[in-house]
GROMACS .gro file of N, CA and C in nm:
model
  300
    1MET      N    1  -1.733  -2.697   3.313
    1MET     CA    2  -1.645  -2.595   3.259
    1MET      C    3  -1.503  -2.648   3.247
    2ASP      N    4  -1.460  -2.731   3.341
    2ASP     CA    5  -1.323  -2.784   3.337
    2ASP      C    6  -1.297  -2.862   3.209
    3LYS      N    7  -1.398  -2.931   3.158
    3LYS     CA    8  -1.381  -3.008   3.035
    3LYS      C    9  -1.359  -2.917   2.915
    4VAL      N   10  -1.409  -2.797   2.922
    4VAL     CA   11  -1.397  -2.704   2.811
    4VAL      C   12  -1.260  -2.637   2.808
    5ILE      N   13  -1.209  -2.597   2.922
    5ILE     CA   14  -1.087  -2.518   2.923
    5ILE      C   15  -0.964  -2.589   2.979
    6HIS      N   16  -0.979  -2.707   3.033
    6HIS     CA   17  -0.865  -2.774   3.092
    6HIS      C   18  -0.767  -2.821   2.986
    7SER      N   19  -0.641  -2.802   3.013
    7SER     CA   20  -0.536  -2.853   2.925
    7SER      C   21  -0.414  -2.884   3.009
    8ASP      N   22  -0.341  -2.986   2.969
    8ASP     CA   23  -0.216  -3.016   3.038
    8ASP      C   24  -0.097  -2.958   2.962
    9LEU      N   25  -0.124  -2.870   2.867
    9LEU     CA   26  -0.017  -2.805   2.791
    9LEU      C   27   0.017  -2.671   2.854
   10PHE      N   28   0.144  -2.638   2.855
   10PHE     CA   29   0.187  -2.509   2.908
   10PHE      C   30   0.291  -2.448   2.815
   11ARG      N   31   0.265  -2.324   2.773
   11ARG     CA   32   0.362  -2.249   2.693
   11ARG      C   33   0.411  -2.134   2.779
   12PRO      N   34   0.539  -2.133   2.814
   12PRO     CA   35   0.591  -2.026   2.898
   12PRO      C   36   0.578  -1.890   2.829
   13PRO      N   37   0.531  -1.790   2.901
   13PRO     CA   38   0.522  -1.656   2.843
   13PRO      C   39   0.657  -1.610   2.790
   14HIS      N   40   0.658  -1.565   2.669
   14HIS     CA   41   0.780  -1.517   2.602
   14HIS      C   42   0.887  -1.625   2.590
   15GLY      N   43   0.851  -1.749   2.619
   15GLY     CA   44   0.947  -1.859   2.607
   15GLY      C   45   1.049  -1.865   2.718
   16HIS      N   46   1.024  -1.793   2.826
   16HIS     CA   47   1.120  -1.789   2.937
   16HIS      C   48   1.063  -1.862   3.058
   17MET      N   49   1.150  -1.941   3.119
   17MET     CA   50   1.110  -2.016   3.237
   17MET      C   51   1.236  -2.051   3.315
   18GLY      N   52   1.232  -2.028   3.444
   18GLY     CA   53   1.344  -2.064   3.530
   18GLY      C   54   1.344  -2.212   3.562
   19PHE      N   55   1.454  -2.260   3.616
   19PHE     CA   56   1.466  -2.402   3.650
   19PHE      C   57   1.360  -2.444   3.751
   20ARG      N   58   1.337  -2.362   3.853
   20ARG     CA   59   1.236  -2.398   3.954
   20ARG      C   60   1.097  -2.408   3.892
   21GLN      N   61   1.065  -2.315   3.804
   21GLN     CA   62   0.936  -2.321   3.735
   21GLN      C   63   0.926  -2.449   3.653
   22TYR      N   64   1.031  -2.478   3.578
   22TYR     CA   65   1.032  -2.599   3.496
   22TYR      C   66   1.015  -2.723   3.583
   23TYR      N   67   1.091  -2.731   3.690
   23TYR     CA   68   1.088  -2.848   3.777
   23TYR      C   69   0.949  -2.868   3.836
   24THR      N   70   0.883  -2.759   3.876
   24THR     CA   71   0.750  -2.768   3.934
   24THR      C   72   0.645  -2.802   3.829
   25LEU      N   73   0.649  -2.733   3.717
   25LEU     CA   74   0.546  -2.750   3.614
   25LEU      C   75   0.553  -2.884   3.542
   26ARG      N   76   0.671  -2.938   3.527
   26ARG     CA   77   0.686  -3.060   3.447
   26ARG      C   78   0.613  -3.180   3.505
   27HIS      N   79   0.579  -3.173   3.633
   27HIS     CA   80   0.506  -3.282   3.697
   27HIS      C   81   0.356  -3.279   3.664
   28HIS      N   82   0.307  -3.163   3.621
   28HIS     CA   83   0.164  -3.147   3.597
   28HIS      C   84   0.130  -3.108   3.453
   29TYR      N   85   0.229  -3.060   3.380
   29TYR     CA   86   0.202  -3.010   3.245
   29TYR      C   87   0.305  -3.061   3.146
   30ARG      N   88   0.264  -3.065   3.020
   30ARG     CA   89   0.360  -3.086   2.911
   30ARG      C   90   0.400  -2.948   2.863
   31ILE      N   91   0.525  -2.918   2.870
   31ILE     CA   92   0.575  -2.786   2.834
   31ILE      C   93   0.601  -2.784   2.684
   32ILE      N   94   0.536  -2.692   2.617
   32ILE     CA   95   0.543  -2.683   2.472
   32ILE      C   96   0.612  -2.553   2.433
   33MET      N   97   0.714  -2.565   2.352
   33MET     CA   98   0.784  -2.447   2.300
   33MET      C   99   0.753  -2.437   2.151
   34TRP      N  100   0.797  -2.333   2.089
   34TRP     CA  101   0.775  -2.312   1.948
   34TRP      C  102   0.909  -2.290   1.881
   35ASP      N  103   0.910  -2.301   1.750
   35ASP     CA  104   1.036  -2.277   1.679
   35ASP      C  105   1.022  -2.166   1.576
   36LEU      N  106   0.902  -2.111   1.560
   36LEU     CA  107   0.885  -2.003   1.463
   36LEU      C  108   0.789  -1.900   1.521
   37VAL      N  109   0.840  -1.782   1.548
   37VAL     CA  110   0.757  -1.670   1.591
   37VAL      C  111   0.740  -1.581   1.469
   38THR      N  112   0.616  -1.558   1.430
   38THR     CA  113   0.589  -1.484   1.307
   38THR      C  114   0.610  -1.334   1.321
   39ARG      N  115   0.613  -1.284   1.443
   39ARG     CA  116   0.623  -1.141   1.473
   39ARG      C  117   0.498  -1.066   1.429
   40ASP      N  118   0.385  -1.135   1.430
   40ASP     CA  119   0.259  -1.074   1.388
   40ASP      C  120   0.214  -0.961   1.481
   41TYR      N  121   0.265  -0.956   1.600
   41TYR     CA  122   0.228  -0.855   1.699
   41TYR      C  123   0.296  -0.720   1.674
   42SER      N  124   0.399  -0.717   1.592
   42SER     CA  125   0.482  -0.597   1.577
   42SER      C  126   0.426  -0.499   1.475
   43LYS      N  127   0.419  -0.373   1.514
   43LYS     CA  128   0.379  -0.267   1.421
   43LYS      C  129   0.488  -0.241   1.318
   44ARG      N  130   0.609  -0.280   1.348
   44ARG     CA  131   0.723  -0.256   1.258
   44ARG      C  132   0.733  -0.361   1.148
   45VAL      N  133   0.652  -0.464   1.156
   45VAL     CA  134   0.656  -0.572   1.057
   45VAL      C  135   0.529  -0.564   0.973
   46ARG      N  136   0.546  -0.558   0.844
   46ARG     CA  137   0.432  -0.553   0.752
   46ARG      C  138   0.367  -0.691   0.742
   47PRO      N  139   0.239  -0.696   0.707
   47PRO     CA  140   0.171  -0.826   0.692
   47PRO      C  141   0.243  -0.920   0.596
   48GLU      N  142   0.297  -0.866   0.487
   48GLU     CA  143   0.368  -0.949   0.390
   48GLU      C  144   0.494  -1.012   0.451
   49GLN      N  145   0.557  -0.940   0.543
   49GLN     CA  146   0.676  -0.993   0.610
   49GLN      C  147   0.640  -1.108   0.704
   50VAL      N  148   0.525  -1.097   0.769
   50VAL     CA  149   0.480  -1.205   0.857
   50VAL      C  150   0.462  -1.333   0.776
   51LEU      N  151   0.397  -1.321   0.661
   51LEU     CA  152   0.379  -1.436   0.573
   51LEU      C  153   0.513  -1.489   0.525
   52GLU      N  154   0.603  -1.401   0.490
   52GLU     CA  155   0.736  -1.442   0.444
   52GLU      C  156   0.812  -1.517   0.554
   53ASN      N  157   0.795  -1.475   0.679
   53ASN     CA  158   0.858  -1.547   0.790
   53ASN      C  159   0.813  -1.692   0.794
   54VAL      N  160   0.685  -1.715   0.771
   54VAL     CA  161   0.634  -1.853   0.769
   54VAL      C  162   0.693  -1.928   0.651
   55LYS      N  163   0.688  -1.866   0.534
   55LYS     CA  164   0.738  -1.933   0.414
   55LYS      C  165   0.886  -1.968   0.425
   56ARG      N  166   0.962  -1.880   0.483
   56ARG     CA  167   1.107  -1.899   0.490
   56ARG      C  168   1.150  -1.997   0.599
   57TYR      N  169   1.084  -1.993   0.714
   57TYR     CA  170   1.136  -2.065   0.830
   57TYR      C  171   1.057  -2.188   0.873
   58ALA      N  172   0.938  -2.211   0.818
   58ALA     CA  173   0.861  -2.330   0.858
   58ALA      C  174   0.932  -2.456   0.811
   59ARG      N  175   0.936  -2.554   0.898
   59ARG     CA  176   0.998  -2.683   0.869
   59ARG      C  177   0.904  -2.794   0.914
   60ASN      N  178   0.931  -2.914   0.872
   60ASN     CA  179   0.852  -3.028   0.916
   60ASN      C  180   0.858  -3.036   1.069
   61GLY      N  181   0.743  -3.037   1.133
   61GLY     CA  182   0.736  -3.043   1.279
   61GLY      C  183   0.734  -2.908   1.347
   62SER      N  184   0.737  -2.800   1.269
   62SER     CA  185   0.738  -2.666   1.329
   62SER      C  186   0.614  -2.640   1.413
   63ILE      N  187   0.635  -2.566   1.519
   63ILE     CA  188   0.525  -2.509   1.596
   63ILE      C  189   0.535  -2.360   1.572
   64ILE      N  190   0.434  -2.306   1.506
   64ILE     CA  191   0.434  -2.167   1.460
   64ILE      C  192   0.346  -2.085   1.553
   65THR      N  193   0.399  -1.971   1.598
   65THR     CA  194   0.326  -1.886   1.689
   65THR      C  195   0.262  -1.769   1.616
   66PHE      N  196   0.129  -1.765   1.620
   66PHE     CA  197   0.051  -1.647   1.586
   66PHE      C  198  -0.019  -1.606   1.715
   67HIS      N  199  -0.046  -1.478   1.730
   67HIS     CA  200  -0.105  -1.428   1.854
   67HIS      C  201  -0.251  -1.389   1.831
   68ASP      N  202  -0.340  -1.443   1.912
   68ASP     CA  203  -0.481  -1.406   1.903
   68ASP      C  204  -0.506  -1.285   1.992
   69SER      N  205  -0.454  -1.172   1.947
   69SER     CA  206  -0.463  -1.050   2.026
   69SER      C  207  -0.510  -0.935   1.938
   70LEU      N  208  -0.564  -0.833   2.003
   70LEU     CA  209  -0.603  -0.714   1.929
   70LEU      C  210  -0.484  -0.648   1.862
   71LYS      N  211  -0.370  -0.654   1.926
   71LYS     CA  212  -0.249  -0.596   1.869
   71LYS      C  213  -0.218  -0.658   1.733
   72SER      N  214  -0.226  -0.789   1.724
   72SER     CA  215  -0.198  -0.859   1.598
   72SER      C  216  -0.308  -0.837   1.495
   73TRP      N  217  -0.431  -0.824   1.542
   73TRP     CA  218  -0.543  -0.805   1.451
   73TRP      C  219  -0.548  -0.660   1.401
   74ASN      N  220  -0.535  -0.565   1.493
   74ASN     CA  221  -0.550  -0.424   1.456
   74ASN      C  222  -0.440  -0.374   1.364
   75ASN      N  223  -0.321  -0.432   1.370
   75ASN     CA  224  -0.215  -0.387   1.279
   75ASN      C  225  -0.227  -0.455   1.143
   76GLY      N  226  -0.326  -0.543   1.126
   76GLY     CA  227  -0.351  -0.607   0.998
   76GLY      C  228  -0.271  -0.733   0.972
   77ASN      N  229  -0.174  -0.762   1.058
   77ASN     CA  230  -0.085  -0.875   1.034
   77ASN      C  231  -0.155  -1.010   1.043
   78LEU      N  232  -0.231  -1.030   1.149
   78LEU     CA  233  -0.297  -1.160   1.168
   78LEU      C  234  -0.401  -1.185   1.060
   79LYS      N  235  -0.483  -1.085   1.034
   79LYS     CA  236  -0.590  -1.099   0.934
   79LYS      C  237  -0.533  -1.133   0.796
   80TYR      N  238  -0.421  -1.072   0.762
   80TYR     CA  239  -0.360  -1.097   0.632
   80TYR      C  240  -0.282  -1.229   0.629
   81ALA      N  241  -0.195  -1.248   0.726
   81ALA     CA  242  -0.095  -1.355   0.716
   81ALA      C  243  -0.144  -1.493   0.758
   82LEU      N  244  -0.233  -1.502   0.855
   82LEU     CA  245  -0.274  -1.634   0.902
   82LEU      C  246  -0.342  -1.718   0.794
   83PRO      N  247  -0.447  -1.669   0.727
   83PRO     CA  248  -0.509  -1.754   0.624
   83PRO      C  249  -0.415  -1.785   0.508
   84ARG      N  250  -0.331  -1.690   0.471
   84ARG     CA  251  -0.236  -1.713   0.362
   84ARG      C  252  -0.128  -1.813   0.404
   85SER      N  253  -0.089  -1.808   0.529
   85SER     CA  254   0.010  -1.904   0.580
   85SER      C  255  -0.048  -2.045   0.579
   86ILE      N  256  -0.172  -2.058   0.623
   86ILE     CA  257  -0.237  -2.189   0.622
   86ILE      C  258  -0.246  -2.242   0.480
   87ASP      N  259  -0.289  -2.158   0.388
   87ASP     CA  260  -0.298  -2.200   0.247
   87ASP      C  261  -0.162  -2.242   0.193
   88PHE      N  262  -0.059  -2.163   0.221
   88PHE     CA  263   0.075  -2.194   0.174
   88PHE      C  264   0.123  -2.328   0.229
   89LEU      N  265   0.107  -2.347   0.358
   89LEU     CA  266   0.155  -2.470   0.421
   89LEU      C  267   0.081  -2.593   0.367
   90LYS      N  268  -0.049  -2.580   0.346
   90LYS     CA  269  -0.125  -2.691   0.286
   90LYS      C  270  -0.075  -2.722   0.145
   91GLU      N  271  -0.053  -2.616   0.066
   91GLU     CA  272  -0.003  -2.635  -0.071
   91GLU      C  273   0.134  -2.703  -0.072
   92GLU      N  274   0.214  -2.677   0.030
   92GLU     CA  275   0.347  -2.737   0.041
   92GLU      C  276   0.342  -2.879   0.097
   93GLY      N  277   0.223  -2.925   0.133
   93GLY     CA  278   0.207  -3.062   0.181
   93GLY      C  279   0.217  -3.079   0.331
   94TYR      N  280   0.219  -2.970   0.405
   94TYR     CA  281   0.224  -2.981   0.551
   94TYR      C  282   0.087  -3.023   0.604
   95ALA      N  283   0.087  -3.092   0.715
   95ALA     CA  284  -0.036  -3.132   0.784
   95ALA      C  285  -0.042  -3.058   0.917
   96PHE      N  286  -0.161  -3.031   0.961
   96PHE     CA  287  -0.182  -2.964   1.089
   96PHE      C  288  -0.224  -3.069   1.191
   97LYS      N  289  -0.161  -3.065   1.307
   97LYS     CA  290  -0.186  -3.165   1.410
   97LYS      C  291  -0.231  -3.097   1.538
   98VAL      N  292  -0.303  -3.174   1.619
   98VAL     CA  293  -0.347  -3.128   1.749
   98VAL      C  294  -0.269  -3.205   1.854
   99PHE      N  295  -0.224  -3.135   1.957
   99PHE     CA  296  -0.160  -3.203   2.069
   99PHE      C  297  -0.268  -3.276   2.148
  100ASP      N  298  -0.247  -3.405   2.174
  100ASP     CA  299  -0.345  -3.477   2.254
  100ASP      C  300  -0.284  -3.528   2.381
   0.00000   0.00000   0.00000
């Protein structure tokens, strides 16, 4: 099971981490932050706006946050914006990479 779920990557919840947490975690994990939050979780953001956030703010090397949650799925944002964002980024020549 460890081979399936083990990762040395850590994304701080909400992007917040204290110095002590950072100091402790950095010895065991690679801390990964993001530079583009799509806001797919928000009921106040329409699916088209989520896609527009990707189109407007994605840059070379961006780490884009989509949420695999019922909140993002049930409001229609994830279902609409994720596949369209992937298509857009591919058309623009972006490549998708895996952290190893």
